[in-house]
């Protein structure tokens, strides 16, 4: 059975955020999205512990605290380290992929150029995680 997810979306590009939200609306998905513009803002959201996401979807290339730095901090926190983190980025740099998996990400997804391909990738990500057993915080 699929369930509604609480998703922390960490993305500094406003167009990418709008695109992600548009996909959810197009697919008629009722997930709760909390947006952060960078890793620092995301950590502040998580620190308050009012909103604990089921999954985190993040870009790598962001100002202040980038995706890899954010992941390192997230995975060191005993309370937050079990939240699945999925990279959604344009970087297909092998070093980035390897570093992210070493830190403990749940997935690494490249943003495709074609919108229809993007919709399909987001659909698959959310379908998978909404049927997965997740740790309740």
Coordinates of N, CA and C in Angstrom, one line a residue:
X1 N 0.8 -1.2 0.0 CA 0.0 0.0 0.0 C 0.9 1.2 0.0
X2 N 0.6 2.2 -0.9 CA 1.4 3.4 -0.9 C 0.9 4.4 0.2
X3 N 1.8 5.1 0.7 CA 1.5 6.1 1.7 C 2.0 7.4 1.3
X4 N 1.4 8.4 1.9 CA 1.9 9.8 1.7 C 3.2 10.0 2.4
X5 N 4.2 10.6 1.8 CA 5.5 10.9 2.3 C 5.7 12.3 2.8
X6 N 6.5 12.5 3.8 CA 7.0 13.8 4.2 C 8.4 13.9 3.6
X7 N 8.5 14.8 2.6 CA 9.7 14.9 1.9 C 10.4 16.3 2.1
X8 N 11.7 16.2 2.5 CA 12.5 17.4 2.6 C 13.2 17.5 1.2
X9 N 12.9 18.6 0.5 CA 13.5 18.8 -0.8 C 14.5 19.9 -0.6
X10 N 15.8 19.6 -0.9 CA 16.9 20.6 -0.7 C 17.4 20.9 -2.1
X11 N 17.1 22.1 -2.6 CA 17.4 22.6 -3.9 C 17.5 24.1 -4.0
X12 N 18.6 24.6 -4.5 CA 18.7 26.1 -4.5 C 18.2 26.7 -5.8
X13 N 17.8 25.9 -6.8 CA 17.3 26.5 -8.0 C 15.8 26.5 -8.0
X14 N 15.2 27.7 -8.0 CA 13.8 27.9 -7.8 C 13.0 27.2 -9.0
X15 N 13.6 27.2 -10.2 CA 12.9 26.5 -11.3 C 12.9 25.0 -11.1
X16 N 13.9 24.4 -10.5 CA 13.9 23.0 -10.2 C 12.9 22.7 -9.1
X17 N 12.7 23.5 -8.2 CA 11.7 23.3 -7.1 C 10.3 23.4 -7.7
X18 N 10.1 24.4 -8.6 CA 8.8 24.5 -9.2 C 8.5 23.2 -10.1
X19 N 9.6 22.8 -10.8 CA 9.4 21.6 -11.7 C 9.1 20.4 -10.8
X20 N 9.7 20.2 -9.7 CA 9.5 19.0 -8.8 C 8.0 19.1 -8.3
X21 N 7.6 20.2 -7.9 CA 6.2 20.4 -7.4 C 5.2 20.2 -8.5
X22 N 5.5 20.6 -9.7 CA 4.6 20.5 -10.8 C 4.5 19.0 -11.2
X23 N 5.6 18.2 -11.0 CA 5.5 16.8 -11.3 C 4.5 16.1 -10.3
X24 N 4.6 16.5 -9.0 CA 3.7 15.9 -8.0 C 2.3 16.2 -8.3
X25 N 2.0 17.5 -8.8 CA 0.7 17.8 -9.1 C 0.2 17.1 -10.4
X26 N 1.1 17.0 -11.4 CA 0.7 16.2 -12.6 C 0.4 14.8 -12.3
X27 N 1.2 14.2 -11.4 CA 1.0 12.8 -11.0 C -0.1 12.6 -10.0
X28 N -0.7 13.7 -9.5 CA -1.7 13.7 -8.5 C -1.2 13.0 -7.2
X29 N 0.0 13.3 -6.8 CA 0.6 12.7 -5.6 C 0.4 13.7 -4.5
X30 N 0.0 13.2 -3.3 CA -0.3 14.0 -2.2 C 0.8 13.9 -1.1
X31 N 2.0 14.1 -1.5 CA 3.1 14.1 -0.5 C 3.3 15.5 0.1
X32 N 3.8 15.6 1.3 CA 4.0 16.9 1.9 C 5.5 17.2 1.6
X33 N 5.7 18.4 1.0 CA 7.0 18.8 0.7 C 7.4 20.0 1.6
X34 N 8.6 19.9 2.2 CA 9.2 21.1 2.9 C 10.4 21.4 2.0
X35 N 10.6 22.6 1.7 CA 11.7 23.1 0.8 C 12.8 23.8 1.6
X36 N 14.0 23.5 1.3 CA 15.1 24.2 1.8 C 16.0 24.6 0.6
X37 N 16.6 25.8 0.7 CA 17.4 26.3 -0.5 C 18.8 25.8 -0.5
X38 N 19.3 25.3 0.7 CA 20.6 24.8 0.8 C 20.7 23.9 2.0
X39 N 21.9 23.3 2.2 CA 22.1 22.4 3.3 C 22.0 23.0 4.6
X40 N 22.5 24.3 4.7 CA 22.4 25.0 6.0 C 20.9 25.2 6.4
X41 N 20.1 25.6 5.5 CA 18.7 25.8 5.8 C 18.0 24.5 6.2
X42 N 18.4 23.4 5.5 CA 17.8 22.1 5.7 C 18.2 21.6 7.2
X43 N 19.4 21.9 7.5 CA 19.9 21.5 8.9 C 19.1 22.2 10.0
X44 N 18.8 23.5 9.7 CA 18.0 24.3 10.6 C 16.6 23.8 10.8
X45 N 16.0 23.3 9.7 CA 14.7 22.7 9.7 C 14.7 21.4 10.5
X46 N 15.7 20.6 10.3 CA 15.8 19.3 11.0 C 16.2 19.5 12.4
X47 N 16.9 20.5 12.8 CA 17.4 20.8 14.2 C 16.1 21.0 15.1
X48 N 15.2 21.7 14.5 CA 14.0 22.0 15.3 C 13.1 20.8 15.6
X49 N 13.2 19.8 14.7 CA 12.6 18.5 14.9 C 11.0 18.6 14.9
X50 N 10.5 19.6 14.4 CA 9.0 19.7 14.2 C 8.6 18.9 13.0
X51 N 9.5 18.9 12.0 CA 9.2 18.2 10.7 C 10.4 17.2 10.5
X52 N 10.1 16.0 10.7 CA 11.1 14.9 10.4 C 10.6 14.2 9.1
X53 N 11.4 14.3 8.0 CA 11.0 13.8 6.8 C 11.1 12.3 6.7
X54 N 10.3 11.6 5.9 CA 10.5 10.2 5.6 C 11.7 10.0 4.7
X55 N 11.8 10.9 3.7 CA 13.0 10.9 2.8 C 13.5 12.3 2.6
X56 N 14.8 12.4 2.2 CA 15.4 13.7 1.8 C 15.8 13.5 0.3
X57 N 15.4 14.5 -0.5 CA 15.8 14.6 -1.9 C 16.6 15.9 -2.0
X58 N 17.9 15.7 -2.5 CA 18.7 16.9 -2.5 C 19.6 17.0 -3.7
X59 N 20.0 18.2 -4.0 CA 20.9 18.5 -5.1 C 22.3 18.5 -4.4
X60 N 23.4 18.4 -5.2 CA 24.7 18.4 -4.7 C 25.3 19.8 -4.7
X61 N 25.1 20.5 -5.8 CA 25.8 21.8 -6.0 C 24.9 22.9 -5.4
X62 N 25.2 23.3 -4.2 CA 24.4 24.4 -3.5 C 25.3 25.3 -2.8
X63 N 24.9 26.5 -2.5 CA 25.7 27.4 -1.7 C 25.7 27.1 -0.2
X64 N 26.5 27.7 0.5 CA 26.7 27.6 2.0 C 27.1 26.2 2.3
X65 N 26.2 25.2 2.5 CA 26.6 23.8 2.7 C 26.1 23.0 1.5
X66 N 27.1 22.4 0.8 CA 26.7 21.7 -0.4 C 26.1 20.3 0.0
X67 N 25.7 19.6 -1.0 CA 25.0 18.3 -0.7 C 25.9 17.3 0.0
X68 N 27.1 17.2 -0.4 CA 28.0 16.2 0.3 C 28.3 16.6 1.7
X69 N 28.5 17.9 2.0 CA 28.7 18.3 3.4 C 27.4 18.1 4.2
X70 N 26.3 18.4 3.6 CA 25.0 18.1 4.3 C 24.9 16.6 4.7
X71 N 25.2 15.8 3.7 CA 25.0 14.3 4.0 C 25.9 13.9 5.1
X72 N 27.2 14.4 5.1 CA 28.1 14.0 6.2 C 27.5 14.4 7.6
X73 N 26.9 15.6 7.7 CA 26.4 16.0 8.9 C 25.1 15.2 9.3
X74 N 24.3 14.9 8.3 CA 23.1 14.2 8.5 C 23.4 12.8 9.0
X75 N 24.3 12.1 8.4 CA 24.6 10.7 8.7 C 25.4 10.6 10.0
X76 N 25.9 11.7 10.6 CA 26.6 11.6 11.9 C 25.6 11.8 13.1
X77 N 24.4 12.2 12.7 CA 23.4 12.5 13.8 C 22.6 11.2 14.1
X78 N 22.7 10.8 15.3 CA 22.0 9.5 15.7 C 20.5 9.5 15.5
X79 N 19.9 10.6 15.5 CA 18.5 10.7 15.4 C 18.1 10.7 13.9
X80 N 18.9 11.4 13.1 CA 18.5 11.6 11.7 C 19.2 10.7 10.7
X81 N 20.2 9.9 11.1 CA 21.0 9.2 10.1 C 20.3 8.1 9.3
X82 N 19.1 7.7 9.8 CA 18.4 6.6 9.2 C 17.4 7.1 8.1
X83 N 17.3 8.4 8.0 CA 16.4 9.0 6.9 C 17.1 8.8 5.6
X84 N 16.4 8.1 4.7 CA 17.0 7.9 3.3 C 17.2 9.2 2.6
X85 N 18.4 9.3 2.1 CA 18.7 10.5 1.3 C 19.0 10.1 -0.2
X86 N 18.3 10.8 -1.1 CA 18.4 10.5 -2.5 C 18.9 11.8 -3.2
X87 N 20.0 11.6 -3.9 CA 20.6 12.7 -4.6 C 19.8 12.8 -6.0
X88 N 19.5 14.0 -6.3 CA 18.8 14.4 -7.6 C 19.6 15.5 -8.1
X89 N 20.5 15.2 -9.1 CA 21.5 16.2 -9.5 C 21.8 16.1 -11.0
X90 N 22.5 17.1 -11.5 CA 23.0 17.0 -12.9 C 24.5 16.5 -12.9
X91 N 25.1 16.3 -11.8 CA 26.5 15.9 -11.7 C 26.6 14.4 -11.9
X92 N 27.2 14.0 -13.0 CA 27.5 12.6 -13.2 C 29.0 12.3 -12.9
X93 N 29.6 13.1 -12.1 CA 31.0 13.0 -11.8 C 31.2 11.7 -10.9
X94 N 32.0 10.8 -11.4 CA 32.1 9.5 -10.7 C 32.6 9.7 -9.2
X95 N 33.4 10.7 -9.0 CA 33.9 11.0 -7.6 C 32.8 11.4 -6.7
X96 N 31.8 12.2 -7.2 CA 30.7 12.6 -6.4 C 29.8 11.4 -6.1
X97 N 29.6 10.5 -7.1 CA 28.7 9.3 -6.9 C 29.4 8.4 -5.8
X98 N 30.6 8.2 -6.0 CA 31.3 7.3 -5.0 C 31.3 7.9 -3.6
X99 N 31.6 9.2 -3.5 CA 31.6 9.9 -2.2 C 30.2 9.8 -1.5
X100 N 29.2 10.0 -2.3 CA 27.8 10.0 -1.7 C 27.5 8.6 -1.2
X101 N 27.8 7.5 -2.0 CA 27.5 6.2 -1.6 C 28.4 5.8 -0.3
X102 N 29.6 6.3 -0.2 CA 30.4 6.1 0.9 C 29.8 6.7 2.2
X103 N 29.1 7.8 2.0 CA 28.5 8.5 3.2 C 27.2 7.7 3.6
X104 N 26.6 7.1 2.6 CA 25.4 6.3 3.0 C 24.1 6.7 2.4
X105 N 24.1 7.2 1.1 CA 22.9 7.6 0.5 C 22.1 6.4 0.1
X106 N 20.8 6.7 -0.2 CA 19.9 5.6 -0.6 C 19.7 5.5 -2.1
X107 N 20.2 6.6 -2.8 CA 20.1 6.6 -4.3 C 20.7 7.8 -4.9
X108 N 21.2 7.7 -6.1 CA 21.8 8.8 -6.9 C 21.1 8.8 -8.2
X109 N 20.3 9.9 -8.5 CA 19.6 10.0 -9.7 C 20.0 11.2 -10.5
X110 N 20.3 11.1 -11.8 CA 20.6 12.2 -12.6 C 19.4 12.9 -13.1
X111 N 19.4 14.2 -13.1 CA 18.3 14.9 -13.7 C 18.4 14.9 -15.2
X112 N 17.4 14.3 -15.9 CA 17.4 14.2 -17.3 C 17.1 15.5 -17.9
X113 N 17.4 15.7 -19.2 CA 17.2 17.0 -19.9 C 15.7 17.1 -20.3
X114 N 15.1 16.0 -20.7 CA 13.7 16.0 -21.2 C 12.8 15.9 -20.0
X115 N 11.8 16.8 -20.1 CA 10.8 16.8 -19.0 C 10.1 15.5 -18.7
X116 N 9.7 14.8 -19.8 CA 9.0 13.6 -19.7 C 9.8 12.5 -18.9
X117 N 11.1 12.5 -19.2 CA 12.0 11.6 -18.5 C 12.1 12.0 -17.1
X118 N 12.2 13.3 -16.8 CA 12.2 13.8 -15.4 C 11.0 13.3 -14.6
X119 N 9.8 13.5 -15.2 CA 8.6 13.0 -14.6 C 8.6 11.6 -14.2
X120 N 9.1 10.8 -15.2 CA 9.2 9.3 -15.0 C 10.1 9.0 -13.8
X121 N 11.3 9.6 -13.8 CA 12.2 9.4 -12.7 C 11.7 9.7 -11.3
X122 N 11.0 10.9 -11.2 CA 10.4 11.3 -10.0 C 9.3 10.3 -9.6
X123 N 8.5 9.9 -10.5 CA 7.4 9.0 -10.3 C 8.0 7.7 -9.7
X124 N 9.0 7.2 -10.3 CA 9.7 5.9 -9.8 C 10.2 6.1 -8.4
X125 N 10.9 7.2 -8.2 CA 11.5 7.4 -6.8 C 10.4 7.4 -5.8
X126 N 9.4 8.2 -6.0 CA 8.3 8.4 -5.0 C 7.5 7.1 -4.9
X127 N 7.3 6.4 -6.0 CA 6.5 5.2 -5.9 C 7.3 4.1 -5.0
X128 N 8.6 4.1 -5.3 CA 9.4 3.1 -4.5 C 9.4 3.5 -3.0
X129 N 9.6 4.7 -2.6 CA 9.7 5.1 -1.2 C 8.4 5.1 -0.5
X130 N 7.3 5.3 -1.3 CA 6.0 5.3 -0.6 C 5.5 3.9 -0.4
X131 N 6.1 2.9 -0.9 CA 5.8 1.5 -0.6 C 6.8 0.8 0.3
X132 N 7.9 1.5 0.6 CA 8.9 1.0 1.4 C 8.6 1.1 2.9
X133 N 9.1 0.2 3.7 CA 8.9 0.4 5.1 C 10.0 1.4 5.6
X134 N 9.5 2.4 6.2 CA 10.4 3.5 6.7 C 10.4 3.5 8.2
X135 N 11.5 4.0 8.7 CA 11.6 4.2 10.2 C 10.9 5.4 10.6
X136 N 9.9 5.2 11.5 CA 9.2 6.4 12.0 C 10.0 7.1 13.1
X137 N 10.0 8.4 13.0 CA 10.8 9.1 14.0 C 10.0 9.5 15.2

